[in-house]
Coordinates of C-alpha atoms in Angstrom, one line a residue:
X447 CA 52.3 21.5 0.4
X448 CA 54.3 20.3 3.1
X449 CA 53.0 19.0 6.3
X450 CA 55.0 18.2 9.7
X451 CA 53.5 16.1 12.5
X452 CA 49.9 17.4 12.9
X453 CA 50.4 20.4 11.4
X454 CA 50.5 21.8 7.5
X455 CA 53.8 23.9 7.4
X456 CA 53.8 25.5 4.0
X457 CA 51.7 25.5 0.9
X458 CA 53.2 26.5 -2.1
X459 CA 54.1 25.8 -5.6
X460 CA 58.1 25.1 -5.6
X461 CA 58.6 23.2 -2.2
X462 CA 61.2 20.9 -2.5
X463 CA 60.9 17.4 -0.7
X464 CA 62.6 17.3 2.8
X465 CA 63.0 13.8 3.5
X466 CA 59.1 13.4 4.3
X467 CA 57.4 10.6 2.8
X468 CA 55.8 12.3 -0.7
X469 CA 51.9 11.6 -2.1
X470 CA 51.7 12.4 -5.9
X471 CA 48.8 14.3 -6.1
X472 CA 49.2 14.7 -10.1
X473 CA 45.7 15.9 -11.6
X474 CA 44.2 15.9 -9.1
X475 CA 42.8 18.3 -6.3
X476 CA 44.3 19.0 -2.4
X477 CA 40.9 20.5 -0.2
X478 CA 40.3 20.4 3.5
X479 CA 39.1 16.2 5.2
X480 CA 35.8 16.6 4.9
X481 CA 33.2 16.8 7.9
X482 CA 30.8 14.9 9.0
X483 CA 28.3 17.1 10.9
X484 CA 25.4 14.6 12.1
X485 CA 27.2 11.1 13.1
X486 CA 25.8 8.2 15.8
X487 CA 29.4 6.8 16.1
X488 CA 29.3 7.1 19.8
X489 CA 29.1 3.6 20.4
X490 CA 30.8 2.2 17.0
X491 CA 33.8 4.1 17.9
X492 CA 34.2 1.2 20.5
X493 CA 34.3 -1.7 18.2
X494 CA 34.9 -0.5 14.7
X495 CA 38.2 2.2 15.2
X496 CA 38.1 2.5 11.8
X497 CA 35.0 4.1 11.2
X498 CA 34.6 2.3 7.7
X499 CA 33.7 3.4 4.8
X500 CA 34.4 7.3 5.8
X501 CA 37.9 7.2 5.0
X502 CA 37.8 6.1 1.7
X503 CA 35.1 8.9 1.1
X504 CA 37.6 11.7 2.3
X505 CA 36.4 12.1 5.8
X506 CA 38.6 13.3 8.7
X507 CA 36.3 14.7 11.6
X508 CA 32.7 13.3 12.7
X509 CA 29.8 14.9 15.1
X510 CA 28.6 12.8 17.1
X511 CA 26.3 13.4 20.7
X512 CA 23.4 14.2 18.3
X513 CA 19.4 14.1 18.6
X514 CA 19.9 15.1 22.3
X515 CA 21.3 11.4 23.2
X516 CA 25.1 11.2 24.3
X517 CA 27.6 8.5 25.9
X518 CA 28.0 11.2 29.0
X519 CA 27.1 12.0 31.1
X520 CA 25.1 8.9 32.1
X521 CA 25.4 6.8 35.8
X522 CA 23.6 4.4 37.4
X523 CA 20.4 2.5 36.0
X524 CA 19.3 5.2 33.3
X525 CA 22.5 4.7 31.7
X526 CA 20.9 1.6 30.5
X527 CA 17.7 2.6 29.9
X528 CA 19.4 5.9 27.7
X529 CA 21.5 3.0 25.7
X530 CA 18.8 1.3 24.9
X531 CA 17.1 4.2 24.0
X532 CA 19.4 5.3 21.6
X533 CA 19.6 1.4 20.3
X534 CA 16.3 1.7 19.7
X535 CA 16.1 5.4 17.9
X536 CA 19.0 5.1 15.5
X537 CA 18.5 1.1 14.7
X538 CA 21.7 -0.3 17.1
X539 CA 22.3 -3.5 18.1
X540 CA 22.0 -3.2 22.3
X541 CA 24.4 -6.5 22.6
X542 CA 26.9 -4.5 20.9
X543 CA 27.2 -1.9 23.6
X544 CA 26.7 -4.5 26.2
X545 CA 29.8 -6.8 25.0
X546 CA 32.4 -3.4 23.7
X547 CA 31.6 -0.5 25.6
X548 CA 33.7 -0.3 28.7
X549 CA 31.6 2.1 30.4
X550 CA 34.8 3.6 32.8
X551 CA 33.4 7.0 32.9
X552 CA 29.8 8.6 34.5
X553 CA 30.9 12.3 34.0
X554 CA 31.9 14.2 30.6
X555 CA 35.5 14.8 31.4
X556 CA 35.6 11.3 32.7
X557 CA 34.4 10.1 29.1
X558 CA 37.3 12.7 27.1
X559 CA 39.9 10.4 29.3
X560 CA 38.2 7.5 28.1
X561 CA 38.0 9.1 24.5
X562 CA 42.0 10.0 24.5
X563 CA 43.0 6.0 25.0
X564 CA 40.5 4.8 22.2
X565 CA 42.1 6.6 18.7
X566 CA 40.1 6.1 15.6
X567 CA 41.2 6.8 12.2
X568 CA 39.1 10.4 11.7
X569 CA 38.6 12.7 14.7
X570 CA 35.7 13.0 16.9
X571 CA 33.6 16.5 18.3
X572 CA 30.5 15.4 20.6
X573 CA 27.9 17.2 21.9
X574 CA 26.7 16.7 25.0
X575 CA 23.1 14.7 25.0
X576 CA 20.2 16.6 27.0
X577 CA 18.4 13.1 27.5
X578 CA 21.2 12.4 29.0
X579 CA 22.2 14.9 30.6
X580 CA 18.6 15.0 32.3
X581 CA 18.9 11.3 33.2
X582 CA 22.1 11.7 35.0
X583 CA 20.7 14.2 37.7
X584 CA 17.5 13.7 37.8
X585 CA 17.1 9.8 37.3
X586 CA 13.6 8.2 36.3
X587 CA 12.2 11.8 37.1
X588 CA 13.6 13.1 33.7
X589 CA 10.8 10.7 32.1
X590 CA 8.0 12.5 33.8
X591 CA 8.5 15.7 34.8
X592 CA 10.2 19.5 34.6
X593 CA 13.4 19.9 36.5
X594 CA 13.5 21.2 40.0
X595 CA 15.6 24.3 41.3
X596 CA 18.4 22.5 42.6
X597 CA 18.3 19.6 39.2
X598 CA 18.6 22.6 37.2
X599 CA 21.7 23.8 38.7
X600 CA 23.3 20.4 38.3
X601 CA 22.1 20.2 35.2
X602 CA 24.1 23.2 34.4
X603 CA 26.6 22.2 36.4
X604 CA 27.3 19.0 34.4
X605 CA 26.9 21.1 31.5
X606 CA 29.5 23.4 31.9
X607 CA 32.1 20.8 32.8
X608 CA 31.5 18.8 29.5
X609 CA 32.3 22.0 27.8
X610 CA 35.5 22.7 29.7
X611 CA 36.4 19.6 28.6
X612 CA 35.7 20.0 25.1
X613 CA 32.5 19.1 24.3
X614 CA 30.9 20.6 21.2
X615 CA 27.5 22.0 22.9
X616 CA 24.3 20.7 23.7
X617 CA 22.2 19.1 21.4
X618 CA 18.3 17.9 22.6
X619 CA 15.7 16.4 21.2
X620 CA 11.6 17.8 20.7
X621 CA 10.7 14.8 18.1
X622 CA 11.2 11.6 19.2
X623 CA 9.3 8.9 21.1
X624 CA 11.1 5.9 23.4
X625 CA 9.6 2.2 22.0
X626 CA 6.9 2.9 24.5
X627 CA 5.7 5.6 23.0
X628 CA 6.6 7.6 26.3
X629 CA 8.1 11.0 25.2
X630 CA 12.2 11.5 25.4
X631 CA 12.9 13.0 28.9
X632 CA 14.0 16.4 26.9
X633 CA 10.6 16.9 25.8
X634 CA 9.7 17.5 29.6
X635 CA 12.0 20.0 29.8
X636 CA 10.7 23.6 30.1
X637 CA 12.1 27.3 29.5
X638 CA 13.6 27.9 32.9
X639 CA 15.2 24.8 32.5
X640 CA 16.8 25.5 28.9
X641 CA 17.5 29.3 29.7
X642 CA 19.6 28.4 32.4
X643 CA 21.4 25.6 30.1
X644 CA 21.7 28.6 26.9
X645 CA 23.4 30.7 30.0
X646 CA 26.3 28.2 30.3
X647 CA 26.5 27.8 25.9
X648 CA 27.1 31.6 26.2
X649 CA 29.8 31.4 28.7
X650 CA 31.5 29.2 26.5
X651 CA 32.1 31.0 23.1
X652 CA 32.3 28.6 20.3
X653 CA 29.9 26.2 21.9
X654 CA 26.7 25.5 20.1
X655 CA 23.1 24.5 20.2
X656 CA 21.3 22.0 18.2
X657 CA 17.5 21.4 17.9
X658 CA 16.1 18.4 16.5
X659 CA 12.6 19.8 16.0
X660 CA 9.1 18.4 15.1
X661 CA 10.3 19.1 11.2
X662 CA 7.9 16.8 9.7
X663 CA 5.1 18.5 11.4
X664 CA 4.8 21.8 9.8
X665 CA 2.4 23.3 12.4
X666 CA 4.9 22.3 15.2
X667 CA 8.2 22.7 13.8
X668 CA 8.3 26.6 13.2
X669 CA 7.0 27.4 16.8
X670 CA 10.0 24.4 18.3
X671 CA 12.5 27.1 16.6
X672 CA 11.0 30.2 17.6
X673 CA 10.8 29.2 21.1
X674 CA 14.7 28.1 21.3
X675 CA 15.8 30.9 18.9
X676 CA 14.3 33.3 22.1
X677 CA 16.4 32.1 24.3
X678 CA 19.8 31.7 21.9
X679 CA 19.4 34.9 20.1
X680 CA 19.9 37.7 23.0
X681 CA 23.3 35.5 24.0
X682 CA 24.4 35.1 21.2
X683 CA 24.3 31.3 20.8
X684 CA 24.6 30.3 17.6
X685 CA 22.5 26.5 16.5
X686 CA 21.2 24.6 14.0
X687 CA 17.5 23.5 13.2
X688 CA 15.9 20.5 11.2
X689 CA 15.0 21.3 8.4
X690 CA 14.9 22.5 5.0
X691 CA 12.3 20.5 3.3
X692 CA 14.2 18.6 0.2
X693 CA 11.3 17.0 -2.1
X694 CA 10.1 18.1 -5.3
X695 CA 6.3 18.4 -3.7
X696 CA 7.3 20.3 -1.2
X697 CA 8.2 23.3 -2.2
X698 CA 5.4 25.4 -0.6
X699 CA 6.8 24.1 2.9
X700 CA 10.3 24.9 1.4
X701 CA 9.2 28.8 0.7
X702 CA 7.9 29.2 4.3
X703 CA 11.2 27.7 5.7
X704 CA 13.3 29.9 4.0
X705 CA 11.0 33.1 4.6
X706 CA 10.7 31.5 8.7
X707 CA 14.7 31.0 8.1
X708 CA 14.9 34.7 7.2
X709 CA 13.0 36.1 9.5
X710 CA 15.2 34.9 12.4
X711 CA 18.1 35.8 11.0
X712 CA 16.8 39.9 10.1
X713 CA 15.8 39.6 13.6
X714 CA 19.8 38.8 14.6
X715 CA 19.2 35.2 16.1
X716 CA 22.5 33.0 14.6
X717 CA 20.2 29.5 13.7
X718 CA 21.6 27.6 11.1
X719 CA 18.5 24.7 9.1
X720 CA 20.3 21.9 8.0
X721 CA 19.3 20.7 4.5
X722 CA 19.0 17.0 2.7
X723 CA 21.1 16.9 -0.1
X724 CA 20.8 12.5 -0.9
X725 CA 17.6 11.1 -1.2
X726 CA 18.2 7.7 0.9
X727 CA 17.9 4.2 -0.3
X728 CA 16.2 2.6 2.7
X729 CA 15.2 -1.0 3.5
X730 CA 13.1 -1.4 6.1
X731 CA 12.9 -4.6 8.3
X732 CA 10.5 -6.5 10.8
X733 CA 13.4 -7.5 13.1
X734 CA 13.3 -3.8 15.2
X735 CA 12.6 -0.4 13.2
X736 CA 10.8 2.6 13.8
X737 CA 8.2 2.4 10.5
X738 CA 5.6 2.1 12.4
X739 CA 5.5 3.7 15.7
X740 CA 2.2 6.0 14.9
X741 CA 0.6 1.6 14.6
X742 CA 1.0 1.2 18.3
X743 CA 0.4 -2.4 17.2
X744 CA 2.5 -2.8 14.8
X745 CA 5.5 -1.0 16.4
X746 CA 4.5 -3.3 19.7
X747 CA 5.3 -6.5 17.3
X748 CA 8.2 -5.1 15.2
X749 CA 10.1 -4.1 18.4
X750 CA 8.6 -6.9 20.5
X751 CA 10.1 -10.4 21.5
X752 CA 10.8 -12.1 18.8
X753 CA 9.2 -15.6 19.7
X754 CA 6.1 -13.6 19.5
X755 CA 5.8 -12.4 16.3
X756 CA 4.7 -14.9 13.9
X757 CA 2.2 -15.6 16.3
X758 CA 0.6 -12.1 17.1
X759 CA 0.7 -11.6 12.9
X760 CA -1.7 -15.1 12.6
X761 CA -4.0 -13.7 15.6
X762 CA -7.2 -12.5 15.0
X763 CA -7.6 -10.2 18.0
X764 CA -4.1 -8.5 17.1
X765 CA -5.3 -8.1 13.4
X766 CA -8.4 -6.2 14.6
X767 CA -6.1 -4.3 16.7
X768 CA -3.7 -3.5 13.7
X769 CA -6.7 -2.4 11.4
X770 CA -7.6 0.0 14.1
X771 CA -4.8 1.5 15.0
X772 CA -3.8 1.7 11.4
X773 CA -6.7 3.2 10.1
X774 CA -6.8 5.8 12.8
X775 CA -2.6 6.6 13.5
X776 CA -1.9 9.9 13.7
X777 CA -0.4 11.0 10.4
X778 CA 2.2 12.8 8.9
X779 CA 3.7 14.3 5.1
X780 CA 6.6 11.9 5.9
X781 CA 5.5 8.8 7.7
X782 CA 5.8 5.2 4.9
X783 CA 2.9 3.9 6.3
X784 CA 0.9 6.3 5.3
X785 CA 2.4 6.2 1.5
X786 CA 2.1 2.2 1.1
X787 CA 2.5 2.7 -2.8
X788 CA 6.1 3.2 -2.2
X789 CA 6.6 0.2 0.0
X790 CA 7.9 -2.2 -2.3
X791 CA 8.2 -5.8 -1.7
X792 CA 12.1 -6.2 -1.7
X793 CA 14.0 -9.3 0.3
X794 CA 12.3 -12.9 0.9
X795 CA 13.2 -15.8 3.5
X796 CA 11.3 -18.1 1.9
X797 CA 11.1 -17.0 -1.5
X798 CA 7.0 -16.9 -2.0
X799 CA 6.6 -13.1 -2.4
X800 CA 5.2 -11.4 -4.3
X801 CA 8.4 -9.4 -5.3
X802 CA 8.7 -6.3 -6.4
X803 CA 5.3 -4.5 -5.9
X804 CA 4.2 -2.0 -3.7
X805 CA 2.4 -2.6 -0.2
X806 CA -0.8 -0.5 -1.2
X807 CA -0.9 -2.9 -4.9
X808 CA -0.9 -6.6 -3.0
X809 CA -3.6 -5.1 -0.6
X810 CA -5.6 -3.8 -3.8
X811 CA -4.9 -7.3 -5.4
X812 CA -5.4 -9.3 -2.4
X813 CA -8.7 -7.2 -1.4
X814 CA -7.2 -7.1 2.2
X815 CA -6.9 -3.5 3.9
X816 CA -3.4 -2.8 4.0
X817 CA -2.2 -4.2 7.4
X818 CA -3.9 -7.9 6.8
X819 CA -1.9 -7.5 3.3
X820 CA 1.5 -7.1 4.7
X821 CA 0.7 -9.7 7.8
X822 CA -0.5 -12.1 5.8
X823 CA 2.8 -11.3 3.4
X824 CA 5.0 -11.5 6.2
X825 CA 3.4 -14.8 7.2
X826 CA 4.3 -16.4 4.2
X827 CA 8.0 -14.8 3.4
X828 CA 9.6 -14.7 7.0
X829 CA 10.1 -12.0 9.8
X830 CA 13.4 -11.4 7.9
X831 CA 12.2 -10.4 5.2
X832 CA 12.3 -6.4 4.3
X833 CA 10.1 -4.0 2.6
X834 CA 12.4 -1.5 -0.1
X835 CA 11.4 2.6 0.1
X836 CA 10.7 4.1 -3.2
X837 CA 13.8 7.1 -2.7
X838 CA 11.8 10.4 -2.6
X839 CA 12.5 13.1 -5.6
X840 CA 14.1 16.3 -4.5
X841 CA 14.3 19.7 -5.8
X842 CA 17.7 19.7 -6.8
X843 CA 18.4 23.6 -8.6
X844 CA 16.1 25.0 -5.1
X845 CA 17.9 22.9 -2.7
X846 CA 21.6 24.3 -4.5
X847 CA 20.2 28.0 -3.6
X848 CA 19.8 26.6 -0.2
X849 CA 23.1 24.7 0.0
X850 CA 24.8 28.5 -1.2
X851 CA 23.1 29.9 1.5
X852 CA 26.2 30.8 3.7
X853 CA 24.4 29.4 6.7
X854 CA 23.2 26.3 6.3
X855 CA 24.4 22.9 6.9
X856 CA 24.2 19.6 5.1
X857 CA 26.1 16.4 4.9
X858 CA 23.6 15.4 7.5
X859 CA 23.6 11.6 7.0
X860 CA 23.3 9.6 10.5
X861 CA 26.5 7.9 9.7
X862 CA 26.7 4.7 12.2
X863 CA 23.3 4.2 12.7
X864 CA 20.3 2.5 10.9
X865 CA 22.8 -0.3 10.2
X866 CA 19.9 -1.9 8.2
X867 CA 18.2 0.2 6.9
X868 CA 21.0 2.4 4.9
X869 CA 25.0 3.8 4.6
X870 CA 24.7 7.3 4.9
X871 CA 28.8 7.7 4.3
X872 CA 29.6 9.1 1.2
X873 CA 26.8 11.6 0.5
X874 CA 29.2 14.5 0.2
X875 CA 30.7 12.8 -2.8
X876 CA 27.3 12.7 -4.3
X877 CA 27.0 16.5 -3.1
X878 CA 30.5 17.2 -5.1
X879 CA 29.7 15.1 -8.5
X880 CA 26.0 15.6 -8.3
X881 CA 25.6 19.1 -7.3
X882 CA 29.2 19.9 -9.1
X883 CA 30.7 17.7 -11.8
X884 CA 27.7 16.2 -13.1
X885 CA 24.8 19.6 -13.2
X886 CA 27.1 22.4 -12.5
X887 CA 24.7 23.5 -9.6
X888 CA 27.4 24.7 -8.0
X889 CA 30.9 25.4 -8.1
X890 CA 33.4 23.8 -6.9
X891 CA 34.6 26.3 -4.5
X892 CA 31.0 26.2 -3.5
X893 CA 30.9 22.4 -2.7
X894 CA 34.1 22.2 -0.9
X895 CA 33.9 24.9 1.2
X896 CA 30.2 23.8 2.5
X897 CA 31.9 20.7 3.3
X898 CA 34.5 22.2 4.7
X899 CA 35.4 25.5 5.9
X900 CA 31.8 26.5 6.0
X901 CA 31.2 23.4 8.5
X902 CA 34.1 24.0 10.5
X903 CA 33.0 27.3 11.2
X904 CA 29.6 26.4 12.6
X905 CA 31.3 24.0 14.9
X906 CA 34.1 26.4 16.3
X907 CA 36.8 24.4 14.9
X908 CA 39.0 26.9 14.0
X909 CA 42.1 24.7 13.7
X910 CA 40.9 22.6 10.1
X911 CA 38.4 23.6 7.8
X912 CA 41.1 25.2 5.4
X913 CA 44.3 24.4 3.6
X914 CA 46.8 26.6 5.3
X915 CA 50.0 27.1 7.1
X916 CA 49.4 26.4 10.7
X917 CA 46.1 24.1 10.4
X918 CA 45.5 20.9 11.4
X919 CA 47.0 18.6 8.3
X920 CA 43.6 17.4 7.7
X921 CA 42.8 16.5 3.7
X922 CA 41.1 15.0 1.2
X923 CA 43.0 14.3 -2.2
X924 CA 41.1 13.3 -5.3
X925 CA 40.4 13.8 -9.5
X926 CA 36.5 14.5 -10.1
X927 CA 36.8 12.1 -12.9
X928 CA 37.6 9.6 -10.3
X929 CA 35.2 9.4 -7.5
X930 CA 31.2 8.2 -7.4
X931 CA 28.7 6.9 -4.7
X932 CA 30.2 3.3 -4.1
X933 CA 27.1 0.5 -4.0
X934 CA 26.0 -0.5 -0.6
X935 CA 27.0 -4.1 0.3
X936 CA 26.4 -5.6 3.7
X937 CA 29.2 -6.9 5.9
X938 CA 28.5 -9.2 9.1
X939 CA 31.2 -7.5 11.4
X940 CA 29.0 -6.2 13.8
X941 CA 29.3 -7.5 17.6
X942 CA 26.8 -10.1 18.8
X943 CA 26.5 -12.2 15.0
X944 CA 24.5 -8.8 13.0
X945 CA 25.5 -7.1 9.8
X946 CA 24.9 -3.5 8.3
X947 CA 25.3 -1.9 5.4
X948 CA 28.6 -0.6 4.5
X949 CA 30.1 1.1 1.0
X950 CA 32.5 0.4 -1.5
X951 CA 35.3 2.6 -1.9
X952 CA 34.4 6.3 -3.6
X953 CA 37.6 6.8 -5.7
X954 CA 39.4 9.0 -3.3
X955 CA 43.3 8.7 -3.8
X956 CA 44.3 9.7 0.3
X957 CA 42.6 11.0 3.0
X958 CA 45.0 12.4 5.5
X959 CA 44.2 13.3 8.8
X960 CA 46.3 14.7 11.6
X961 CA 49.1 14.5 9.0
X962 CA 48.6 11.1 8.8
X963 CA 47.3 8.7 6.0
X964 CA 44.2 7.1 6.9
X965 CA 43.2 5.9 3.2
X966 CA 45.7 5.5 0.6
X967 CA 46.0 4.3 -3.7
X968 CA 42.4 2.2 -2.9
X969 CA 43.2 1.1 0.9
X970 CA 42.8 2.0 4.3
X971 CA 45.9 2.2 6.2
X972 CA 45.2 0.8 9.2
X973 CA 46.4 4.2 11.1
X974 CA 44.3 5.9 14.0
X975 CA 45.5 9.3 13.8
X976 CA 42.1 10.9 14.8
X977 CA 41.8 13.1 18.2
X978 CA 38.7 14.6 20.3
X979 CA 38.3 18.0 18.5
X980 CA 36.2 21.0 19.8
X981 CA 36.1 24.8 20.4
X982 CA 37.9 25.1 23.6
X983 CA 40.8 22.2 22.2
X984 CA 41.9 24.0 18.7

């Protein structure tokens, strides 16, 4: 293969060198820089260019913009209550954006200028937010109500100049709650509003649509889809859905996805689920989290000043409240707290533990009810201190008949968020010695292209996705006897004095992107090659 500039000029088997600087890719194989499609780099783009560890896990383009929150369009006082917003939804240290973000932009074309003088070392496709999108016409209105005549037409507006400029789509959000427990100003939004947002996605062929839906609420989830897939189907707007359950015990939910999943697509409406393919490792803390926001109490501690905790956690009116609220929190299949038995006691300040024992065993031991037991825990062992998750167990030969499905999307991993909680970079290496080398699930043509071409497709980014003459020279080289899930570690390189988890190296040889080595013989280069990719830019 032989790439010039940006570009992959020939493939072939006898190409003689030309004078370019040659990679030995002896035994080992060539395929497409893997994707990213579900990132929340948008604000550690600004003070980590490298986007470490992706590179070294053959990454070359990220997707960011997701869960309906975005960097633009946002103005005036709501761009800092949509920051911290998103700080608070996806874990994020709020000093970091206040100390690295330079905030030169209100508008979405304003941001792509702001974009184009910031390279990274993988490129970058965003979707445009429709929290914040709704902020930035209709201010502290977007919290509380539906969207006038004349907000929707600058909604639209706004829209279809992000687009122009090379925005992905629109992505909005039907799930999540603010640290208030006030719904996400997308929630508000009704059909007129969305229908006339769908009318500028079809203008803009390529442009897509992403839901995040009430997926851990069966009853809701299905009738979230249906209700966008009304409005996307007759134009043509092809988008994505959350999701195809993954555990073992879930496989009755599972069959109705796929039947639900089937019946839209008979029906001619172009929604891709996306699908889990990594049970996470996850850690949770006291310091700010979103464990427990059906405990009103307890999420009003976790994410409250931090003065205040150890006192509201010794305080007998705020215990009572606790119980309460535990005992009668709205539940859900997914929620930890209400599976205590796989909370595990994990990381001590102090050192008295217990260790190593699950939340619902030191209440049974203790003969406290379940709230008083991990108070009365965190009392003794620090505010620092952090509970373990028990991974869940998935379905690994269903979820590779989902994965084959030729319209589904994984590698869904929140990469740049939840700093402390887990590293989602790197689970398509577990997808491709998991899935592939170590079970034979699938093939290898199977893994690569859903990691690949298949991705690229979705996102109308017709210029990578494949290794051939006249696409972007983005690629991944590497022997399957050579790569693995690198071990977590935590590095304290985060702005404002806080750490996250990182990865070690996954035994990737190069990653290459814009024909340019980003990761190289166990290194990263140090090059920032990456670009703002998207439908109308290929």
């Amino acid at each position: 293969m032989r790439v010039r500039g940006r570009i992959i000029a020939e493939v072939g088997p006898d190409l003689s060198p030309d004078g370019e600087q040659e990679l030995d890719a002896t035994g080992a194989l060539v395929i497409p820089g893997i994707i990213e499609t579900h990132t929340h780099l948008d604000g550690a783009m600004w003070w980590d260019r490298s986007f470490d560890p992706l590179p070294s896990y053959g990454v070359t383009t990220t997707v960011f913009g997701n869960c309906g929150m975005s960097m633009a369009p946002l103005d005036g006082p709501q761009r800092q209550e949509v920051v911290d917003l998103f700080c608070f939804l996806e874990d994020l240290p709020l000093v970091a954006f206040e100390k690295e973000v330079p905030w030169t932009w209100a508008t979405w074309p304003e941001y792509r200028a702001a974009l184009a003088s910031q390279p990274t070392a993988a490129n970058i496709a965003g979707y445009v937010g429709h929290i914040s999108l709704r902020t930035y016409v209709m201010g502290d209105a977007a919290w509380v109500r539906t969207a006038t005549p004349a907000e929707r037409t600058a909604m639209a507006q706004a829209l279809d100049d992000a687009l122009a400029a090379g925005a992905l789509g629109l992505s909005t959000n039907g799930f999540d709650l603010d640290r208030t427990l006030r719904l996400v100003p997308s929630r508000h939004a009704d059909d007129t509003e969305y229908t006339a947002l769908f009318d500028v996605l079809a203008a803009h062929p390529g442009a897509t649509f992403q839901a995040i839906t009430r997926f851990n609420e069966p009853e809701h989830n299905f009738h979230d889809v249906e209700r966008f897939a009304a409005m996307a189907g007759p134009r043509g707007v092809r988008g994505q859905w959350t999701a195809i359950p993954a555990m073992a015990n879930e496989a009755d939910y599972r069959a109705d996805s796929l039947a639900f999943d089937r019946r839209l697509r008979e029906a001619g409406v172009n929604f891709w689920p996306t699908v889990g393919t990594k049970p996470l490792d996850l850690y949770f803390n006291f310091e700010k989290a979103l464990t427990f926001q059906r405990v009103p109490a307890w999420n009003d501690l976790v994410n409250g000043p931090p003065e205040d905790k150890m006192t509201l956690l010794a305080d007998p009116a705020w215990r009572d409240r606790a119980r309460s609220d535990w005992d009668n929190r709205k539940k859900s299949r997914r929620a930890r707290v209400d599976h205590p038995h796989t909370l595990i006691f994990a990381l001590s300040e102090t050192g008295v533990g217990p260790l190593g024992i699950s939340l619902a065993d030191h209440a049974a031991n203790t003969g406290q009810h379940v709230s008083d037991a991990l108070a009365s825990w965190l009392l003794d062992n620090g505010i620092g201190s952090s509970l373990r998750a028990v991974p869940d167990v998935h379905d690994e030969p269903a979820l590779a008949e989902v994965i084959r499905s030729p319209h589904t999307l994984t590698n869904v991993n929140d990469s740049g968020a939840h700093l402390q909680l887990f590293c989602g970079a790197g689970q398509s290496t577990h997808l491709l010695t998991y899935y592939h080398r170590d079970t034979g699930l699938l093939g290898l043509e199977e893994a690569v292209h859903v990691l690949t071409g298949r991705t690229a497709g979705f996102f109308g980014l017709s210029d990578r996705g494949v290794v051939a003459a006249g696409k972007a020279a983005d690629l991944a080289v590497f022997s399957l006897d050579e790569i693995s899930l690198g071990s977590e570690v935590k590095v304290r390189d985060v702005p404002g004095g806080s750490w996250r988890f990182t990865r070690e190296p996954g035994g990737f040889r190069a990653t290459i992107a814009n024909g340019v080595a980003t990761y190289r013989e166990g290194e990263p280069t140090g090059e920032l090659p990456g670009s703002l990719v998207g439908p109308s830019l290929g």
